[in-house]
């Protein structure tokens, strides 16, 4: 294998932990009341959708109870 004599082009990445900057990033912006309400409403909507799908889907998942109203199909009536 051929060894390269020039330094690696991204050698500065290895030295990044030694570099300290005196420039601090700006503080994050605080969310407005509308943004907080929107996030809360979105969360409630997602949770309500999951609970609603569970409530609607539970009867379909319980196959141990026979249906009380057994209707014969039209094909079995001989029409």
Backbone atoms as SQL, in Angstrom:
CREATE TABLE atoms (id INTEGER PRIMARY KEY, chain TEXT, resi INTEGER, resn TEXT, atom TEXT, x REAL, y REAL, z REAL);
INSERT INTO atoms VALUES
  (1, 'A', 1, 'UNK', 'N', 0.842, -1.165, 0.000),
  (2, 'A', 1, 'UNK', 'CA', 0.000, 0.000, 0.000),
  (3, 'A', 1, 'UNK', 'C', 0.894, 1.238, 0.000),
  (4, 'A', 2, 'UNK', 'N', 0.471, 2.224, -0.745),
  (5, 'A', 2, 'UNK', 'CA', 1.266, 3.439, -0.893),
  (6, 'A', 2, 'UNK', 'C', 0.911, 4.401, 0.227),
  (7, 'A', 3, 'UNK', 'N', 1.920, 4.900, 0.899),
  (8, 'A', 3, 'UNK', 'CA', 1.703, 5.883, 1.969),
  (9, 'A', 3, 'UNK', 'C', 1.699, 7.273, 1.375),
  (10, 'A', 4, 'UNK', 'N', 0.773, 8.076, 1.844),
  (11, 'A', 4, 'UNK', 'CA', 0.719, 9.456, 1.368),
  (12, 'A', 4, 'UNK', 'C', 1.613, 10.315, 2.240),
  (13, 'A', 5, 'UNK', 'N', 2.351, 11.201, 1.623),
  (14, 'A', 5, 'UNK', 'CA', 3.262, 12.051, 2.367),
  (15, 'A', 5, 'UNK', 'C', 2.590, 13.362, 2.808),
  (16, 'A', 6, 'UNK', 'N', 1.525, 13.785, 2.101),
  (17, 'A', 6, 'UNK', 'CA', 0.865, 15.026, 2.498),
  (18, 'A', 6, 'UNK', 'C', -0.115, 14.731, 3.630),
  (19, 'A', 7, 'UNK', 'N', -0.416, 15.727, 4.430),
  (20, 'A', 7, 'UNK', 'CA', -1.345, 15.504, 5.541),
  (21, 'A', 7, 'UNK', 'C', -2.758, 15.210, 5.022),
  (22, 'A', 8, 'UNK', 'N', -3.519, 14.592, 5.845),
  (23, 'A', 8, 'UNK', 'CA', -4.904, 14.290, 5.493),
  (24, 'A', 8, 'UNK', 'C', -5.652, 15.609, 5.348),
  (25, 'A', 9, 'UNK', 'N', -6.483, 15.739, 4.296),
  (26, 'A', 9, 'UNK', 'CA', -7.162, 17.022, 4.077),
  (27, 'A', 9, 'UNK', 'C', -8.060, 17.446, 5.241),
  (28, 'A', 10, 'UNK', 'N', -8.578, 16.492, 5.988),
  (29, 'A', 10, 'UNK', 'CA', -9.478, 16.835, 7.073),
  (30, 'A', 10, 'UNK', 'C', -8.826, 16.609, 8.422),
  (31, 'A', 11, 'UNK', 'N', -7.573, 16.913, 8.533),
  (32, 'A', 11, 'UNK', 'CA', -6.862, 16.730, 9.796),
  (33, 'A', 11, 'UNK', 'C', -7.374, 17.695, 10.866),
  (34, 'A', 12, 'UNK', 'N', -8.000, 18.797, 10.447),
  (35, 'A', 12, 'UNK', 'CA', -8.509, 19.762, 11.430),
  (36, 'A', 12, 'UNK', 'C', -9.634, 19.151, 12.261),
  (37, 'A', 13, 'UNK', 'N', -10.299, 18.122, 11.754),
  (38, 'A', 13, 'UNK', 'CA', -11.370, 17.486, 12.511),
  (39, 'A', 13, 'UNK', 'C', -10.795, 16.797, 13.749),
  (40, 'A', 14, 'UNK', 'N', -9.611, 16.211, 13.606),
  (41, 'A', 14, 'UNK', 'CA', -8.987, 15.540, 14.740),
  (42, 'A', 14, 'UNK', 'C', -8.556, 16.540, 15.806),
  (43, 'A', 15, 'UNK', 'N', -8.329, 17.770, 15.404),
  (44, 'A', 15, 'UNK', 'CA', -7.899, 18.793, 16.356),
  (45, 'A', 15, 'UNK', 'C', -9.073, 19.589, 16.911),
  (46, 'A', 16, 'UNK', 'N', -10.286, 19.225, 16.557),
  (47, 'A', 16, 'UNK', 'CA', -11.451, 20.018, 16.955),
  (48, 'A', 16, 'UNK', 'C', -11.668, 20.004, 18.461),
  (49, 'A', 17, 'UNK', 'N', -11.292, 18.911, 19.134),
  (50, 'A', 17, 'UNK', 'CA', -11.520, 18.874, 20.576),
  (51, 'A', 17, 'UNK', 'C', -10.573, 19.797, 21.322),
  (52, 'A', 18, 'UNK', 'N', -9.479, 20.161, 20.694),
  (53, 'A', 18, 'UNK', 'CA', -8.538, 21.082, 21.348),
  (54, 'A', 18, 'UNK', 'C', -8.913, 22.540, 21.122),
  (55, 'A', 19, 'UNK', 'N', -9.742, 22.812, 20.129),
  (56, 'A', 19, 'UNK', 'CA', -10.103, 24.182, 19.789),
  (57, 'A', 19, 'UNK', 'C', -11.228, 24.672, 20.689),
  (58, 'A', 20, 'UNK', 'N', -11.051, 25.806, 21.292),
  (59, 'A', 20, 'UNK', 'CA', -12.075, 26.421, 22.130),
  (60, 'A', 20, 'UNK', 'C', -12.408, 27.800, 21.561),
  (61, 'A', 21, 'UNK', 'N', -13.685, 28.033, 21.403),
  (62, 'A', 21, 'UNK', 'CA', -14.113, 29.317, 20.864),
  (63, 'A', 21, 'UNK', 'C', -14.605, 30.209, 21.993),
  (64, 'A', 22, 'UNK', 'N', -14.387, 31.489, 21.844),
  (65, 'A', 22, 'UNK', 'CA', -14.902, 32.435, 22.826),
  (66, 'A', 22, 'UNK', 'C', -16.229, 33.033, 22.367),
  (67, 'A', 23, 'UNK', 'N', -16.773, 32.543, 21.274),
  (68, 'A', 23, 'UNK', 'CA', -18.048, 33.031, 20.753),
  (69, 'A', 23, 'UNK', 'C', -19.139, 32.071, 21.206),
  (70, 'A', 24, 'UNK', 'N', -20.110, 32.595, 21.925),
  (71, 'A', 24, 'UNK', 'CA', -21.211, 31.745, 22.390),
  (72, 'A', 24, 'UNK', 'C', -22.373, 31.835, 21.403),
  (73, 'A', 25, 'UNK', 'N', -23.051, 30.744, 21.161),
  (74, 'A', 25, 'UNK', 'CA', -24.199, 30.783, 20.243),
  (75, 'A', 25, 'UNK', 'C', -25.343, 31.559, 20.869),
  (76, 'A', 26, 'UNK', 'N', -26.220, 32.103, 20.045),
  (77, 'A', 26, 'UNK', 'CA', -27.350, 32.859, 20.595),
  (78, 'A', 26, 'UNK', 'C', -28.283, 31.921, 21.355),
  (79, 'A', 27, 'UNK', 'N', -28.959, 32.429, 22.371),
  (80, 'A', 27, 'UNK', 'CA', -29.884, 31.573, 23.135),
  (81, 'A', 27, 'UNK', 'C', -31.058, 31.153, 22.246),
  (82, 'A', 28, 'UNK', 'N', -31.605, 29.964, 22.464),
  (83, 'A', 28, 'UNK', 'CA', -32.750, 29.535, 21.647),
  (84, 'A', 28, 'UNK', 'C', -33.972, 30.398, 21.921),
  (85, 'A', 29, 'UNK', 'N', -34.765, 30.589, 20.863),
  (86, 'A', 29, 'UNK', 'CA', -35.963, 31.410, 21.009),
  (87, 'A', 29, 'UNK', 'C', -37.010, 30.657, 21.825),
  (88, 'A', 30, 'UNK', 'N', -37.721, 31.385, 22.651),
  (89, 'A', 30, 'UNK', 'CA', -38.793, 30.776, 23.439),
  (90, 'A', 30, 'UNK', 'C', -40.020, 30.617, 22.547),
  (91, 'A', 31, 'UNK', 'N', -40.729, 29.530, 22.728),
  (92, 'A', 31, 'UNK', 'CA', -41.925, 29.286, 21.933),
  (93, 'A', 31, 'UNK', 'C', -43.037, 30.232, 22.372),
  (94, 'A', 32, 'UNK', 'N', -43.788, 30.687, 21.403),
  (95, 'A', 32, 'UNK', 'CA', -44.902, 31.583, 21.720),
  (96, 'A', 32, 'UNK', 'C', -46.072, 30.768, 22.271),
  (97, 'A', 33, 'UNK', 'N', -47.072, 31.476, 22.761),
  (98, 'A', 33, 'UNK', 'CA', -48.246, 30.817, 23.322),
  (99, 'A', 33, 'UNK', 'C', -48.970, 30.026, 22.233),
  (100, 'A', 34, 'UNK', 'N', -49.028, 30.573, 21.044),
  (101, 'A', 34, 'UNK', 'CA', -49.682, 29.878, 19.932),
  (102, 'A', 34, 'UNK', 'C', -48.954, 28.593, 19.553),
  (103, 'A', 35, 'UNK', 'N', -47.621, 28.637, 19.566),
  (104, 'A', 35, 'UNK', 'CA', -46.854, 27.436, 19.254),
  (105, 'A', 35, 'UNK', 'C', -47.033, 26.369, 20.329),
  (106, 'A', 36, 'UNK', 'N', -47.046, 26.789, 21.591),
  (107, 'A', 36, 'UNK', 'CA', -47.259, 25.831, 22.674),
  (108, 'A', 36, 'UNK', 'C', -48.651, 25.204, 22.577),
  (109, 'A', 37, 'UNK', 'N', -49.655, 26.028, 22.284),
  (110, 'A', 37, 'UNK', 'CA', -51.019, 25.509, 22.146),
  (111, 'A', 37, 'UNK', 'C', -51.118, 24.559, 20.956),
  (112, 'A', 38, 'UNK', 'N', -50.442, 24.879, 19.876),
  (113, 'A', 38, 'UNK', 'CA', -50.455, 24.013, 18.702),
  (114, 'A', 38, 'UNK', 'C', -49.796, 22.671, 18.977),
  (115, 'A', 39, 'UNK', 'N', -48.671, 22.678, 19.697),
  (116, 'A', 39, 'UNK', 'CA', -48.004, 21.426, 20.047),
  (117, 'A', 39, 'UNK', 'C', -48.880, 20.582, 20.964),
  (118, 'A', 40, 'UNK', 'N', -49.529, 21.243, 21.917),
  (119, 'A', 40, 'UNK', 'CA', -50.397, 20.536, 22.852),
  (120, 'A', 40, 'UNK', 'C', -51.584, 19.936, 22.110),
  (121, 'A', 41, 'UNK', 'N', -52.175, 20.708, 21.218),
  (122, 'A', 41, 'UNK', 'CA', -53.325, 20.229, 20.446),
  (123, 'A', 41, 'UNK', 'C', -52.929, 19.071, 19.528),
  (124, 'A', 42, 'UNK', 'N', -51.766, 19.140, 18.936),
  (125, 'A', 42, 'UNK', 'CA', -51.291, 18.054, 18.082),
  (126, 'A', 42, 'UNK', 'C', -51.083, 16.782, 18.905),
  (127, 'A', 43, 'UNK', 'N', -50.510, 16.916, 20.078),
  (128, 'A', 43, 'UNK', 'CA', -50.296, 15.758, 20.946),
  (129, 'A', 43, 'UNK', 'C', -51.606, 15.128, 21.380),
  (130, 'A', 44, 'UNK', 'N', -52.566, 15.963, 21.757),
  (131, 'A', 44, 'UNK', 'CA', -53.875, 15.445, 22.175),
  (132, 'A', 44, 'UNK', 'C', -54.560, 14.752, 21.003),
  (133, 'A', 45, 'UNK', 'N', -54.428, 15.303, 19.802),
  (134, 'A', 45, 'UNK', 'CA', -55.047, 14.702, 18.623),
  (135, 'A', 45, 'UNK', 'C', -54.443, 13.334, 18.316),
  (136, 'A', 46, 'UNK', 'N', -53.135, 13.221, 18.413),
  (137, 'A', 46, 'UNK', 'CA', -52.473, 11.938, 18.146),
  (138, 'A', 46, 'UNK', 'C', -52.886, 10.895, 19.180),
  (139, 'A', 47, 'UNK', 'N', -52.895, 11.283, 20.438),
  (140, 'A', 47, 'UNK', 'CA', -53.285, 10.347, 21.494),
  (141, 'A', 47, 'UNK', 'C', -54.751, 9.943, 21.329),
  (142, 'A', 48, 'UNK', 'N', -55.622, 10.892, 21.022),
  (143, 'A', 48, 'UNK', 'CA', -57.037, 10.576, 20.827),
  (144, 'A', 48, 'UNK', 'C', -57.225, 9.649, 19.629),
  (145, 'A', 49, 'UNK', 'N', -56.454, 9.842, 18.581),
  (146, 'A', 49, 'UNK', 'CA', -56.539, 8.951, 17.421),
  (147, 'A', 49, 'UNK', 'C', -56.115, 7.539, 17.761),
  (148, 'A', 50, 'UNK', 'N', -55.043, 7.405, 18.531),
  (149, 'A', 50, 'UNK', 'CA', -54.590, 6.071, 18.932),
  (150, 'A', 50, 'UNK', 'C', -55.609, 5.386, 19.836),
  (151, 'A', 51, 'UNK', 'N', -56.143, 6.119, 20.796),
  (152, 'A', 51, 'UNK', 'CA', -57.143, 5.544, 21.706),
  (153, 'A', 51, 'UNK', 'C', -58.412, 5.200, 20.933),
  (154, 'A', 52, 'UNK', 'N', -58.828, 6.065, 20.038),
  (155, 'A', 52, 'UNK', 'CA', -60.031, 5.799, 19.246),
  (156, 'A', 52, 'UNK', 'C', -59.874, 4.585, 18.357),
  (157, 'A', 53, 'UNK', 'N', -58.722, 4.429, 17.728),
  (158, 'A', 53, 'UNK', 'CA', -58.513, 3.252, 16.886),
  (159, 'A', 53, 'UNK', 'C', -58.473, 1.981, 17.716),
  (160, 'A', 54, 'UNK', 'N', -57.967, 2.082, 18.932),
  (161, 'A', 54, 'UNK', 'CA', -57.970, 0.919, 19.822),
  (162, 'A', 54, 'UNK', 'C', -59.387, 0.555, 20.227),
  (163, 'A', 55, 'UNK', 'N', -60.191, 1.554, 20.572),
  (164, 'A', 55, 'UNK', 'CA', -61.571, 1.301, 20.997),
  (165, 'A', 55, 'UNK', 'C', -62.387, 0.723, 19.845),
  (166, 'A', 56, 'UNK', 'N', -62.212, 1.257, 18.653),
  (167, 'A', 56, 'UNK', 'CA', -62.966, 0.762, 17.497),
  (168, 'A', 56, 'UNK', 'C', -62.459, -0.617, 17.062),
  (169, 'A', 57, 'UNK', 'N', -61.158, -0.851, 17.192),
  (170, 'A', 57, 'UNK', 'CA', -60.588, -2.103, 16.723),
  (171, 'A', 57, 'UNK', 'C', -60.709, -3.264, 17.676),
  (172, 'A', 58, 'UNK', 'N', -60.974, -3.018, 18.946),
  (173, 'A', 58, 'UNK', 'CA', -61.053, -4.114, 19.915),
  (174, 'A', 58, 'UNK', 'C', -62.152, -5.130, 19.605),
  (175, 'A', 59, 'UNK', 'N', -63.371, -4.748, 19.207),
  (176, 'A', 59, 'UNK', 'CA', -64.377, -5.762, 18.873),
  (177, 'A', 59, 'UNK', 'C', -63.946, -6.669, 17.714),
  (178, 'A', 60, 'UNK', 'N', -63.207, -6.134, 16.775),
  (179, 'A', 60, 'UNK', 'CA', -62.754, -6.947, 15.651),
  (180, 'A', 60, 'UNK', 'C', -61.673, -7.935, 16.076),
  (181, 'A', 61, 'UNK', 'N', -60.955, -7.620, 17.112),
  (182, 'A', 61, 'UNK', 'CA', -59.882, -8.492, 17.566),
  (183, 'A', 61, 'UNK', 'C', -60.381, -9.608, 18.480),
  (184, 'A', 62, 'UNK', 'N', -61.533, -9.420, 19.094),
  (185, 'A', 62, 'UNK', 'CA', -62.050, -10.454, 19.995),
  (186, 'A', 62, 'UNK', 'C', -62.911, -11.421, 19.190),
  (187, 'A', 63, 'UNK', 'N', -62.355, -12.579, 18.844),
  (188, 'A', 63, 'UNK', 'CA', -63.055, -13.566, 18.022),
  (189, 'A', 63, 'UNK', 'C', -63.648, -14.678, 18.865),
  (190, 'A', 64, 'UNK', 'N', -63.522, -14.629, 20.177),
  (191, 'A', 64, 'UNK', 'CA', -64.002, -15.708, 21.025),
  (192, 'A', 64, 'UNK', 'C', -65.510, -15.659, 21.275),
  (193, 'A', 65, 'UNK', 'N', -66.151, -14.518, 21.060),
  (194, 'A', 65, 'UNK', 'CA', -67.589, -14.404, 21.294),
  (195, 'A', 65, 'UNK', 'C', -68.323, -14.470, 19.954),
  (196, 'A', 66, 'UNK', 'N', -69.282, -15.381, 19.820),
  (197, 'A', 66, 'UNK', 'CA', -70.033, -15.457, 18.556),
  (198, 'A', 66, 'UNK', 'C', -70.982, -14.269, 18.429),
  (199, 'A', 67, 'UNK', 'N', -71.303, -13.948, 17.224),
  (200, 'A', 67, 'UNK', 'CA', -72.195, -12.826, 16.961),
  (201, 'A', 67, 'UNK', 'C', -73.623, -13.202, 17.347),
  (202, 'A', 68, 'UNK', 'N', -74.351, -12.359, 18.108),
  (203, 'A', 68, 'UNK', 'CA', -75.706, -12.697, 18.529),
  (204, 'A', 68, 'UNK', 'C', -76.705, -12.656, 17.374),
  (205, 'A', 69, 'UNK', 'N', -76.497, -11.851, 16.381),
  (206, 'A', 69, 'UNK', 'CA', -77.402, -11.727, 15.240),
  (207, 'A', 69, 'UNK', 'C', -76.774, -12.432, 14.058),
  (208, 'A', 70, 'UNK', 'N', -77.170, -13.665, 13.841),
  (209, 'A', 70, 'UNK', 'CA', -76.612, -14.434, 12.739),
  (210, 'A', 70, 'UNK', 'C', -77.569, -14.314, 11.561),
  (211, 'A', 71, 'UNK', 'N', -77.182, -13.643, 10.514),
  (212, 'A', 71, 'UNK', 'CA', -78.029, -13.500, 9.344),
  (213, 'A', 71, 'UNK', 'C', -77.489, -14.417, 8.250),
  (214, 'A', 72, 'UNK', 'N', -78.339, -15.204, 7.647),
  (215, 'A', 72, 'UNK', 'CA', -77.869, -16.039, 6.541),
  (216, 'A', 72, 'UNK', 'C', -77.579, -15.180, 5.326),
  (217, 'A', 73, 'UNK', 'N', -76.603, -15.574, 4.594),
  (218, 'A', 73, 'UNK', 'CA', -76.251, -14.800, 3.407),
  (219, 'A', 73, 'UNK', 'C', -77.265, -15.074, 2.300),
  (220, 'A', 74, 'UNK', 'N', -77.300, -14.233, 1.318),
  (221, 'A', 74, 'UNK', 'CA', -78.222, -14.399, 0.214),
  (222, 'A', 74, 'UNK', 'C', -77.883, -15.644, -0.597),
  (223, 'A', 75, 'UNK', 'N', -76.624, -16.013, -0.640),
  (224, 'A', 75, 'UNK', 'CA', -76.219, -17.180, -1.406),
  (225, 'A', 75, 'UNK', 'C', -76.738, -18.457, -0.759),
  (226, 'A', 76, 'UNK', 'N', -76.821, -18.486, 0.561),
  (227, 'A', 76, 'UNK', 'CA', -77.300, -19.678, 1.232),
  (228, 'A', 76, 'UNK', 'C', -78.819, -19.809, 1.170),
  (229, 'A', 77, 'UNK', 'N', -79.539, -18.742, 0.825),
  (230, 'A', 77, 'UNK', 'CA', -80.996, -18.804, 0.735),
  (231, 'A', 77, 'UNK', 'C', -81.459, -19.422, -0.563),
  (232, 'A', 78, 'UNK', 'N', -80.587, -19.500, -1.547),
  (233, 'A', 78, 'UNK', 'CA', -80.923, -20.130, -2.800),
  (234, 'A', 78, 'UNK', 'C', -81.580, -19.192, -3.802),
  (235, 'A', 79, 'UNK', 'N', -81.390, -17.942, -3.708),
  (236, 'A', 79, 'UNK', 'CA', -81.999, -16.980, -4.650),
  (237, 'A', 79, 'UNK', 'C', -81.228, -16.883, -5.915);
